[in-house]
Coordinates of C-alpha atoms in Angstrom, one line a residue:
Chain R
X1 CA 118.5 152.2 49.9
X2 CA 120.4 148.9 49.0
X3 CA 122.1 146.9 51.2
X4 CA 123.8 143.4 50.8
X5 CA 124.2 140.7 53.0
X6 CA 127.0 137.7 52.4
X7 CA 125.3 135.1 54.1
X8 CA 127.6 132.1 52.9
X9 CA 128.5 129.2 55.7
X10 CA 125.6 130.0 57.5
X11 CA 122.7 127.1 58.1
X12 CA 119.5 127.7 58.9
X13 CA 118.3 129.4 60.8
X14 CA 121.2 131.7 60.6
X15 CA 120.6 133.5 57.3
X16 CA 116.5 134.2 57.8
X17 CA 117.6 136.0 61.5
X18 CA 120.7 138.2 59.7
X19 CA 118.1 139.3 56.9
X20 CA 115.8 139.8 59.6
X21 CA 117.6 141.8 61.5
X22 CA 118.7 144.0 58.6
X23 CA 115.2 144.9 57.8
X24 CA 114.5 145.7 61.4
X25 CA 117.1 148.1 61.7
X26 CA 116.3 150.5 58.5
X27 CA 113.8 150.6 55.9
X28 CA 115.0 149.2 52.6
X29 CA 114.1 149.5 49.4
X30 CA 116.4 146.6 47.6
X31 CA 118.5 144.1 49.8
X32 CA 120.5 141.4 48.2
X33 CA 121.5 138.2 50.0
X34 CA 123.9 135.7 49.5
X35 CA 123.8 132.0 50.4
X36 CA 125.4 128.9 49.7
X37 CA 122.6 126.3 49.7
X38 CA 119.4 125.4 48.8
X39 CA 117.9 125.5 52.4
X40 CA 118.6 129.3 52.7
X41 CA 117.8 130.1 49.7
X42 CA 114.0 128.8 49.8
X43 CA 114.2 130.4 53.5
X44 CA 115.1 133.8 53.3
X45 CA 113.5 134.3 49.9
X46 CA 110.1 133.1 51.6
X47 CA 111.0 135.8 54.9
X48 CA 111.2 138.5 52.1
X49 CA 108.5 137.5 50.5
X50 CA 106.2 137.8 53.6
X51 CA 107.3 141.1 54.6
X52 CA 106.1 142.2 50.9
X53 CA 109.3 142.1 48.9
X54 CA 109.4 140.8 45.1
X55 CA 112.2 138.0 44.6
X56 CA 114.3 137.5 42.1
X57 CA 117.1 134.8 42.3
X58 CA 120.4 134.1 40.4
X59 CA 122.8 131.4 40.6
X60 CA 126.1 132.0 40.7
X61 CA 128.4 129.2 40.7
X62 CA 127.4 127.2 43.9
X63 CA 125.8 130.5 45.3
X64 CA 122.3 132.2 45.0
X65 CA 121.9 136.1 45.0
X66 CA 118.4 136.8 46.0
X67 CA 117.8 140.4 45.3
X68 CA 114.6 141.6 46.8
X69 CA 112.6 144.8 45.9
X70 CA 110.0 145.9 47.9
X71 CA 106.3 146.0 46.7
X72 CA 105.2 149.3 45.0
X73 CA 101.5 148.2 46.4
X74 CA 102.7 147.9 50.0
X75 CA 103.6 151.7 49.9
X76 CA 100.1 152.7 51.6
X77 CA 99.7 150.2 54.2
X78 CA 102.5 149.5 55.5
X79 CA 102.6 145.7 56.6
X80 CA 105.5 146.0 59.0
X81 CA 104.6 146.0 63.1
X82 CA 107.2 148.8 63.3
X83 CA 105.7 151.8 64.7
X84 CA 108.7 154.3 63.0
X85 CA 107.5 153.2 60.1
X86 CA 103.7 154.2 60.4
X87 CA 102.1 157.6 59.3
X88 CA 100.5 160.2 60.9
X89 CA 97.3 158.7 59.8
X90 CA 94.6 157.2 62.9
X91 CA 95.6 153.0 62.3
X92 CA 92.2 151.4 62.5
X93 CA 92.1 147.6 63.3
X94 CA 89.0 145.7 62.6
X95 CA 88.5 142.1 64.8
X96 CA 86.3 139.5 63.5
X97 CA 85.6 136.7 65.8
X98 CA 82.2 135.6 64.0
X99 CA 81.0 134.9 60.8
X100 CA 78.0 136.5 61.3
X101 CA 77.1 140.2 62.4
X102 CA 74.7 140.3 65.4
X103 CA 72.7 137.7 67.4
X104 CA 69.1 136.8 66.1
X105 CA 68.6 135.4 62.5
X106 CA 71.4 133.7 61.3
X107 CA 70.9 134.2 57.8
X108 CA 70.6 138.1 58.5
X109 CA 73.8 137.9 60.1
X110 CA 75.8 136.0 56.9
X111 CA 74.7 138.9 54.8
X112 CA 75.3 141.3 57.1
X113 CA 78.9 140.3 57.4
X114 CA 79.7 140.1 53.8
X115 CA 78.4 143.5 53.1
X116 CA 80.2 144.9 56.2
X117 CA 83.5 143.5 55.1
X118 CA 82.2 145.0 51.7
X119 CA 81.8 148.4 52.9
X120 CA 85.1 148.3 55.7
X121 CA 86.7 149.9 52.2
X122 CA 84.8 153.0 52.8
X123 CA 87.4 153.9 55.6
X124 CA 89.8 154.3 53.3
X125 CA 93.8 154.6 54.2
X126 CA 93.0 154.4 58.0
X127 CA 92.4 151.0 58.1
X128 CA 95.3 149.1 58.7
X129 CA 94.2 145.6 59.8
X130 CA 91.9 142.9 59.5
X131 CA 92.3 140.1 62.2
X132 CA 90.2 136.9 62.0
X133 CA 89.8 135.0 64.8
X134 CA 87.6 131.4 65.9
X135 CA 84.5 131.4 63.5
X136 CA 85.5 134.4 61.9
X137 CA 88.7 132.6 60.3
X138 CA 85.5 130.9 58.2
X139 CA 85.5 133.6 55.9
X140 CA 89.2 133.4 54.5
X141 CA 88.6 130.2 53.2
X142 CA 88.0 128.0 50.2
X143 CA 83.7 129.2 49.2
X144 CA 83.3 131.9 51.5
X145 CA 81.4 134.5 50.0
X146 CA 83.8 137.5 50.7
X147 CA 86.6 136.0 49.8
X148 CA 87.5 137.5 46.4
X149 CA 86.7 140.7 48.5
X150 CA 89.2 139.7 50.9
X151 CA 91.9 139.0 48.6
X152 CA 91.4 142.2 46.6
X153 CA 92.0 144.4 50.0
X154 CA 94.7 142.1 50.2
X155 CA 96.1 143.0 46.7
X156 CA 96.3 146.6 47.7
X157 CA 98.4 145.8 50.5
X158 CA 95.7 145.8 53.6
X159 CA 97.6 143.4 56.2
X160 CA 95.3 140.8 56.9
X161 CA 95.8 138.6 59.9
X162 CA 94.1 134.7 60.4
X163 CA 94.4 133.0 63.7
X164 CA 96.5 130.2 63.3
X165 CA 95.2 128.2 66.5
X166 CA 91.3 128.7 65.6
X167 CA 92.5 127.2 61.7
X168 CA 94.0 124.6 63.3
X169 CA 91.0 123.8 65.8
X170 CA 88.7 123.7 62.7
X171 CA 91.0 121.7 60.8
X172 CA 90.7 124.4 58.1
X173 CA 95.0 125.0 58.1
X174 CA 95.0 124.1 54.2
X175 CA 91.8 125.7 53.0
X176 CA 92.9 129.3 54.0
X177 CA 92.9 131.2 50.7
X178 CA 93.9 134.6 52.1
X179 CA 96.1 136.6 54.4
X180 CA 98.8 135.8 57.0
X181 CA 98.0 132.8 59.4
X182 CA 98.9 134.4 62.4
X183 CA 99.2 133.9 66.5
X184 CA 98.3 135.9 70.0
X185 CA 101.2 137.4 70.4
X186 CA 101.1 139.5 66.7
X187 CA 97.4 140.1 67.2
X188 CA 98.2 141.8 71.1
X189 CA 101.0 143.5 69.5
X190 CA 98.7 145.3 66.7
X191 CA 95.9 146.4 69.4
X192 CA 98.6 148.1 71.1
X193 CA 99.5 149.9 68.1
X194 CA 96.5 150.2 66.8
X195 CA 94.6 154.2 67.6
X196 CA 91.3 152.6 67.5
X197 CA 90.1 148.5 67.4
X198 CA 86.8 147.8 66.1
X199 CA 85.8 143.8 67.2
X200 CA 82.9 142.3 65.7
Chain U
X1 CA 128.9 92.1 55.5
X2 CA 129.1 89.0 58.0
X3 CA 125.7 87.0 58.3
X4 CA 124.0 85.4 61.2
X5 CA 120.9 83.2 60.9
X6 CA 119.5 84.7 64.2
X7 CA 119.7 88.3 62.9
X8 CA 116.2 89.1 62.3
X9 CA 116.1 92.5 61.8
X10 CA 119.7 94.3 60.2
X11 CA 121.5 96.8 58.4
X12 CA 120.1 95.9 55.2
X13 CA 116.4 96.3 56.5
X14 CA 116.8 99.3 57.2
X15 CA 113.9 99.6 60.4
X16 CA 114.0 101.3 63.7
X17 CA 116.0 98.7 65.6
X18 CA 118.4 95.7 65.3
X19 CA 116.5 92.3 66.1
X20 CA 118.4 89.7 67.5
X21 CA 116.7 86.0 68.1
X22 CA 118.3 84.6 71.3
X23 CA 116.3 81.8 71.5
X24 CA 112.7 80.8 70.3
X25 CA 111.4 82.7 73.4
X26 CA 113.2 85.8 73.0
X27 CA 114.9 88.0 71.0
X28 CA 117.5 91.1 71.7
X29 CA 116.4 94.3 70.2
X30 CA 119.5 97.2 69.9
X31 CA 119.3 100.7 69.0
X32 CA 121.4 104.0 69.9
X33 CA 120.5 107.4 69.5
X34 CA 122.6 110.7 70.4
X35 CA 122.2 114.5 69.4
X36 CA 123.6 118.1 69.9
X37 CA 120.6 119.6 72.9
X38 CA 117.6 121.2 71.2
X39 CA 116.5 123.1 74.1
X40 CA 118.0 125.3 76.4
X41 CA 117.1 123.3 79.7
X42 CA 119.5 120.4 80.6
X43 CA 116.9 118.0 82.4
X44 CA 114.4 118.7 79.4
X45 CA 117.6 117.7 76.8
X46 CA 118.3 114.7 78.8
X47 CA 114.7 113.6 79.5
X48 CA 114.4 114.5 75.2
X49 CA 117.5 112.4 74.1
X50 CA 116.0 109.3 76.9
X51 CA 112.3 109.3 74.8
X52 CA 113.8 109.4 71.7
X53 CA 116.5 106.2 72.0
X54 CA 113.7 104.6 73.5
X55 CA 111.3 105.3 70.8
X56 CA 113.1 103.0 68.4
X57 CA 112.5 99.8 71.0
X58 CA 108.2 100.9 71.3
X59 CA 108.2 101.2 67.2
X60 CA 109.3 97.3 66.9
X61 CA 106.7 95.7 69.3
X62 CA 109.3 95.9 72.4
X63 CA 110.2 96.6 75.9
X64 CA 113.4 98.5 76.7
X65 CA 115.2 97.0 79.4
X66 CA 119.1 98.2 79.5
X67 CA 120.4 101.7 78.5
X68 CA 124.1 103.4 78.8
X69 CA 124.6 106.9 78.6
X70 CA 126.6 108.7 75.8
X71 CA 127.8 111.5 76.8
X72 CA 130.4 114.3 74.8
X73 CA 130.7 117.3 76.9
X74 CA 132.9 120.5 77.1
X75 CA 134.5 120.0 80.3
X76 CA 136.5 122.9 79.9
X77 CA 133.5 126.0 79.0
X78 CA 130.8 124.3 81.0
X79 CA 129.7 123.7 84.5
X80 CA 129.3 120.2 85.1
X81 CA 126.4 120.8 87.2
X82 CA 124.7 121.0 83.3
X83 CA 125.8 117.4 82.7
X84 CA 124.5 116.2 86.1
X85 CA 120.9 117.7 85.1
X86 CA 121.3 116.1 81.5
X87 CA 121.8 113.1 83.7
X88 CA 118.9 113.5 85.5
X89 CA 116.6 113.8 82.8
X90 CA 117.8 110.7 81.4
X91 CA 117.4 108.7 84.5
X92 CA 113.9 110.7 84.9
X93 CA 112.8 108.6 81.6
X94 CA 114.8 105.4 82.4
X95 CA 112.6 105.3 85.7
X96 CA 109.1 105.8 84.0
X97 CA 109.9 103.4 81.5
X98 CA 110.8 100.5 83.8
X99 CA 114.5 100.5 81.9
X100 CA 118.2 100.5 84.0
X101 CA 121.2 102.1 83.1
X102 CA 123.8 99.3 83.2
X103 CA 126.6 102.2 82.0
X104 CA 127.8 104.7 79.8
X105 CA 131.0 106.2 78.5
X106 CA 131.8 110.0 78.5
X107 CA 134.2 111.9 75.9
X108 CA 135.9 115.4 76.3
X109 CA 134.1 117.3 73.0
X110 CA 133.8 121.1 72.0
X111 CA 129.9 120.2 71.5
X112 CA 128.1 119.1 74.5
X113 CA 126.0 115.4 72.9
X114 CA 124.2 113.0 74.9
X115 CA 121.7 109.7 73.7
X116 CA 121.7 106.3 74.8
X117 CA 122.7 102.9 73.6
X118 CA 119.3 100.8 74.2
X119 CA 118.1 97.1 75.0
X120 CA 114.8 96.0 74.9
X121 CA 113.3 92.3 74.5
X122 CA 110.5 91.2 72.2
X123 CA 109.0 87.6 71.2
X124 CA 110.8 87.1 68.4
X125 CA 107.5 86.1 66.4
X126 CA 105.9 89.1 68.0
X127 CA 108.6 92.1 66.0
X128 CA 106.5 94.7 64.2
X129 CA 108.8 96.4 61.2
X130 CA 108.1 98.9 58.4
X131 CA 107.4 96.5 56.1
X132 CA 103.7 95.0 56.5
X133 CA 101.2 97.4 55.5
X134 CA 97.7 96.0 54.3
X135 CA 96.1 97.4 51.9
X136 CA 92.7 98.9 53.6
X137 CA 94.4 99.2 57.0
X138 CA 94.2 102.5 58.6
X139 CA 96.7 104.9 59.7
X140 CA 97.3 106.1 63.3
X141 CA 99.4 108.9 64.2
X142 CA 100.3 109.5 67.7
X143 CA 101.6 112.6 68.3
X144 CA 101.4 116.3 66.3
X145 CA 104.0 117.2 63.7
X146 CA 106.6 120.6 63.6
X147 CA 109.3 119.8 65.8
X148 CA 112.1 120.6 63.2
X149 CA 110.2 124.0 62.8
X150 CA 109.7 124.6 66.0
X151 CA 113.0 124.0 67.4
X152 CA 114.6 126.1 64.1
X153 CA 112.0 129.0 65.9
X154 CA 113.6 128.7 69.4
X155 CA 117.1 128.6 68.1
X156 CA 116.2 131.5 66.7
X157 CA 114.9 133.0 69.5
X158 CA 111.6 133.4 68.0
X159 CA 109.7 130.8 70.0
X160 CA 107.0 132.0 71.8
X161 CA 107.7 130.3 75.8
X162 CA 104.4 128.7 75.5
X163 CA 105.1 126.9 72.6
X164 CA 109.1 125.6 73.9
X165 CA 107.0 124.1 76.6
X166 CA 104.3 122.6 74.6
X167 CA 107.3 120.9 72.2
X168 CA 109.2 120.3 74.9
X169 CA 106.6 118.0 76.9
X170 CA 105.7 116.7 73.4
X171 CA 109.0 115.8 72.8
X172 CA 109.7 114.5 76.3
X173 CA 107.0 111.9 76.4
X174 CA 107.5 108.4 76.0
X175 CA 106.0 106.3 73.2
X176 CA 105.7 103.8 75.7
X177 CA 101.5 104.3 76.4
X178 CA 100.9 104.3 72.7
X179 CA 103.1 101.0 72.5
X180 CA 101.4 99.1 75.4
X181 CA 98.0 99.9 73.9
X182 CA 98.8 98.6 70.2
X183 CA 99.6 95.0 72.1
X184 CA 95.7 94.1 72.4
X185 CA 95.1 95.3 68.2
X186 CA 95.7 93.8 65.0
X187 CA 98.6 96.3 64.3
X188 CA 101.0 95.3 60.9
X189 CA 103.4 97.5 60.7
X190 CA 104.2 100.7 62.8
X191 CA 107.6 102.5 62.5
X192 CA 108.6 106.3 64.7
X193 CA 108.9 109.3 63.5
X194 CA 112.2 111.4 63.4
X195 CA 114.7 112.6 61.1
X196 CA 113.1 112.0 57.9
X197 CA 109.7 113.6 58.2
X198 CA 106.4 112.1 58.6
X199 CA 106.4 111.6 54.3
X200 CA 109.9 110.1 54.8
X201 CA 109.2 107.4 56.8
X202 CA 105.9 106.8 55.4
X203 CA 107.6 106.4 52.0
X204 CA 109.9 103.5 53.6
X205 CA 106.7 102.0 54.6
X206 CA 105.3 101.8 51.1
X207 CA 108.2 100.9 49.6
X208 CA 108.9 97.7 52.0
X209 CA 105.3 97.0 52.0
X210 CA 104.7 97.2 48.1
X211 CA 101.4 99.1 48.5
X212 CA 100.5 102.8 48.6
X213 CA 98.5 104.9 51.0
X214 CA 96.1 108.2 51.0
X215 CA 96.3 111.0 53.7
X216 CA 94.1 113.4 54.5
X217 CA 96.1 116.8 54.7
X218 CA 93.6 118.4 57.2
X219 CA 93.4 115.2 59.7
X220 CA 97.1 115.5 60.5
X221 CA 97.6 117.0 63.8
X222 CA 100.3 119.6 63.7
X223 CA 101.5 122.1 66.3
X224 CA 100.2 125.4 66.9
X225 CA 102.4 128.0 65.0
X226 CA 104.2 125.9 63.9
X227 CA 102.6 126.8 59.8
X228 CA 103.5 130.4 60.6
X229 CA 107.0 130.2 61.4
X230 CA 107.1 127.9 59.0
X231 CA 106.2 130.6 56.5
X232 CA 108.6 133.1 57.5
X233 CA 111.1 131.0 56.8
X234 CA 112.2 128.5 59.4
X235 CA 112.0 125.6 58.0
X236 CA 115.4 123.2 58.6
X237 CA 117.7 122.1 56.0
X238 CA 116.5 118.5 56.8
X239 CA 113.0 119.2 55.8
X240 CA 114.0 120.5 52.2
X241 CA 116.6 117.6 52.0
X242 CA 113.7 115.1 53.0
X243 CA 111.5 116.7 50.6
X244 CA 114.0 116.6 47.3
X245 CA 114.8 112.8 48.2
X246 CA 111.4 112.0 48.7
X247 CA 109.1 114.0 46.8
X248 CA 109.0 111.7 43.2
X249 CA 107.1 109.3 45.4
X250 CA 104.0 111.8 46.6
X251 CA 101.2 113.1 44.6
X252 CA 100.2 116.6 46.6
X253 CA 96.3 118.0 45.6
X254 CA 96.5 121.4 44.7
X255 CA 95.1 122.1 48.0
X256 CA 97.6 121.0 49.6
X257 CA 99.9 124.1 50.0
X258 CA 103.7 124.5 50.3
X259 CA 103.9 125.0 54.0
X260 CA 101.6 122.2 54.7
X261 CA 103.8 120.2 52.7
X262 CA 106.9 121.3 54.6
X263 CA 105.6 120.2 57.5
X264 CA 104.6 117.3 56.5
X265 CA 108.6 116.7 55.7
X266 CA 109.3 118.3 59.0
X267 CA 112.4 116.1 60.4
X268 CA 110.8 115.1 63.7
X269 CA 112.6 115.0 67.3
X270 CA 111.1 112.2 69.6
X271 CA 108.3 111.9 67.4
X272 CA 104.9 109.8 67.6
X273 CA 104.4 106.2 66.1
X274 CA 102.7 105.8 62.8
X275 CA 100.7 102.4 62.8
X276 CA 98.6 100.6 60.3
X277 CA 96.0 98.7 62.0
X278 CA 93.0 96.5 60.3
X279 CA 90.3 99.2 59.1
X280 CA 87.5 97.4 61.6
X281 CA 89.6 97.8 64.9
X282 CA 91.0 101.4 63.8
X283 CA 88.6 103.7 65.9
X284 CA 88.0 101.2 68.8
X285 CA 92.3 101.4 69.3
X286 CA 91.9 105.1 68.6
X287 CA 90.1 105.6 71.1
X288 CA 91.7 103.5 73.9
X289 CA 94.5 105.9 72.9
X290 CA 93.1 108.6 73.6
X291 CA 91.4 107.2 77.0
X292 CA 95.7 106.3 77.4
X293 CA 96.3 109.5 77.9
X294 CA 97.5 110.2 74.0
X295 CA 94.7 113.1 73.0
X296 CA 96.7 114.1 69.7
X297 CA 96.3 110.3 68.2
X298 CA 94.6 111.0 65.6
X299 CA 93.6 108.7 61.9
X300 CA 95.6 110.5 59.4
X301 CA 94.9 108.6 56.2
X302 CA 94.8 104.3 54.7
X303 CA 96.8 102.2 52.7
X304 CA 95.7 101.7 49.4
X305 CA 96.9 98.8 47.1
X306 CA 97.3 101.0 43.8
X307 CA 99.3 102.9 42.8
X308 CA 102.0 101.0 44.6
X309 CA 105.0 102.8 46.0
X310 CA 103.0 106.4 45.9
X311 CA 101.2 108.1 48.6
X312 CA 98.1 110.7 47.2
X313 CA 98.1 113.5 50.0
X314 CA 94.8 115.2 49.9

């Protein structure tokens, strides 16, 4: 389904909540927007684009038409929090709070990780999250070792969720190479929703 | 424009504050600050709008002695009861920072406003502006960035309550501490952060200063969420409008992403002081900072003599 939105006269926020809302009240395949300024535009074109839609923008006159198409990838795994929107399937959610698996040799436990996150693709459709959280945000950045991994599960529309506070603490904010900084509430929300959590 | 000998700081500088010279002894410094609320609790607002007119007095090197109240409030739709707690919040500020409210002047107005017309004193050898940066001097900032974002989030009703009370103290607090402990350093130049973003008024630094500076991206201390909301699209207008104005002047390292850079033009409410302070002193006034009570101070970058006029964030 398309819908439009005439978002002109609005300032920010304004035109991010309207599209927001939209979005939360049915599923849509296309939406257009309208704004009037530059602000806006950037705005609700970035909201699209992290709920997985493609952006394409037009002037027109003094006004932008973003039309937004949602992802053909995201059809599987479903990014949205909304539980209408969710299969039948069992919605696994997979917690790593280390960068290492297991207590005893470290360098074991750096290898074991990697292949772990290596063989999470084994579960197929079912899994529906990845959360990173304190040392575990480590491996979504700039030279870890799984990241290409990382950003390939990404690519096929696995949501993957990075604690914003532990980047912060680590001072890594700018060196995250992959998924959706992210905060408690949105990572208490998914274990509620989730059928099973696995935490490592 | 009419000119005075004893101006020392005007219009055409462009700092924090007017700097009058009253005599050899003493000078006059003036400043006046007013806003629309940006959160929902009066006595917060008031407290808010009290920090912030006082801000501009700490950023020169001064005291704030005198304030008056400016007040524009719907008299008609609201409970005056609101405007009494505004009030309160005001004098809550005036009290902790040894400043008196001399008077005010209140206007009928569809949109409740309130800010302050402030005094202050200073030595009038003593004023700190903008506009003496030192090459190799290093760069303190005193309190975290995302305001704009934040507050874009709780109008939007997106805020989580933890973080509208984190801002809100954030916001609330006087630069006063950071100010009294600068006194005893070799400090240059120093300048407050609000409406134009931490790269705004770091530009104006350079620019008066004919220098440039470095920042590290990952040393400045930014508020929780603040990169997340940020990247769902709440940014303010201001920060895009800082950014356009602005941006010909930075040089950004490909690691430095788009939100981070958003932030980093953030238009700030209340924010922290930026100083430049001689390389040798920096982490000794650091860390009577932090022993002040000011845990977020943090070194954010230096000033570099080339390229002049551009600041490298990497």
């Amino acid at each position: 389904m398309t819908k439009e939105l005439d978002c002109r006269g609005l300032a920010c926020p304004a035109p991010v909540l309207q599209t927001k809302e939209l979005l939360e009240q049915e599923k849509l395949s296309e939406i257009k927007v309208l704004v009037d300024n530059q602000a806006a535009k950037e705005n609700v074109s970035r909201f699209l684009g992290t709920r997985k839609f493609e952006i394409s923008i037009e002037q027109k006159g003094s006004d932008f038409q973003i039309t937004a198409k949602r992802a053909e990838t995201a059809g599987t795994h479903e990014p949205s929090l909304d539980p209408e929107l969710s299969s039948e399937k069992q919605k696994i959610m997979v917690l790593i709070a280390t960068d290492r698996m297991g207590h005893g040799d470290e360098e074991l436990g750096k290898k074991l990780i990697i292949s772990f996150i290596k063989t999470l693709q084994e579960i197929g459709g079912e899994l529906w999250r990845l959360v990173f959280v304190n040392n575990g945000v480590k491996l979504t950045i700039d030279g870890s070792e799984i990241l290409e991994v990382l950003q390939g599960y990404e690519k096929h529309g696995l949501a993957i969720l990075v604690c914003g506070t532990c980047l912060t603490h680590f001072n890594l904010l700018d060196k995250k190479r992959v998924g959706e900084t992210t905060n408690m509430l949105d990572i208490v929300t998914a274990m509620q929703l989730a059928d099973k959590v696995v935490t490592l | 424009m009419p000119t005075d000998p004893n101006l020392i700081v005007g219009l055409d500088r462009a700092d924090d504050a007017g700097v009058y010279r009253v005599s050899d002894e003493l000078a006059l410094i003036q400043t006046v600050d007013f806003f629309t609320p940006i959160v929902d609790d009066p006595f917060s607002f008031g407290q808010i709008a009290a920090a912030n007119a006082f801000s501009d007095v700490y950023a020169m090197g001064g005291v704030p002695r005198t304030a008056m109240n400016l007040v524009a409030f719907p008299i008609r739709d609201m409970d005056i009861s609101v405007l009494r707690s505004i009030i309160e919040g005001g004098l809550d500020k005036m009290r902790e920072a040894g400043v008196v409210l001399v008077g005010g002047h209140t206007i009928e107005d569809p949109e409740l406003k309130y800010g302050l017309s402030v005094t202050g004193f200073i030595h009038p050898d003593r004023v700190l502006t903008k506009k003496n940066l030192k090459p190799g001097d290093s760069l303190i900032l005193t309190k975290p960035l995302g305001t704009g974002i934040i507050n874009t989030a709780i109008k939007g009703g997106l805020a989580s309550k933890q973080m509208i009370a984190q801002v809100t103290e954030s916001m609330a607090t006087l630069n006063k501490n950071a100010a009294d402990v600068m006194t005893g350093y070799p400090v240059h130049a120093c300048t407050d952060i609000s409406g134009f973003g931490f790269l705004g008024h770091l530009s104006e630094m350079v620019v008066g200063s004919g220098c440039g500076a470095r920042i590290g991206a990952s040393s400045i201390p930014v508020f929780p969420e603040t990169t997340e909301y940020a990247a769902m699209g709440l940014v303010p207008a201001g920060a895009y409008r800082n950014r356009e104005f602005r941006l010909s002047m930075v040089d950004f390292a490909p690691t430095v992403d788009r939100i981070l850079q958003d932030v980093l033009f953030d238009p700030q409410t209340s924010g922290g002081l930026l100083l430049s302070v001689a390389p040798e002193r920096a982490k000794d006034l650091l860390h009577d900072l932090r022993a002040g009570g000011i845990h977020d101070a943090t070194i954010v970058g230096e000033v570099i003599a080339e390229p002049k006029g551009r600041i490298l964030v990497q």
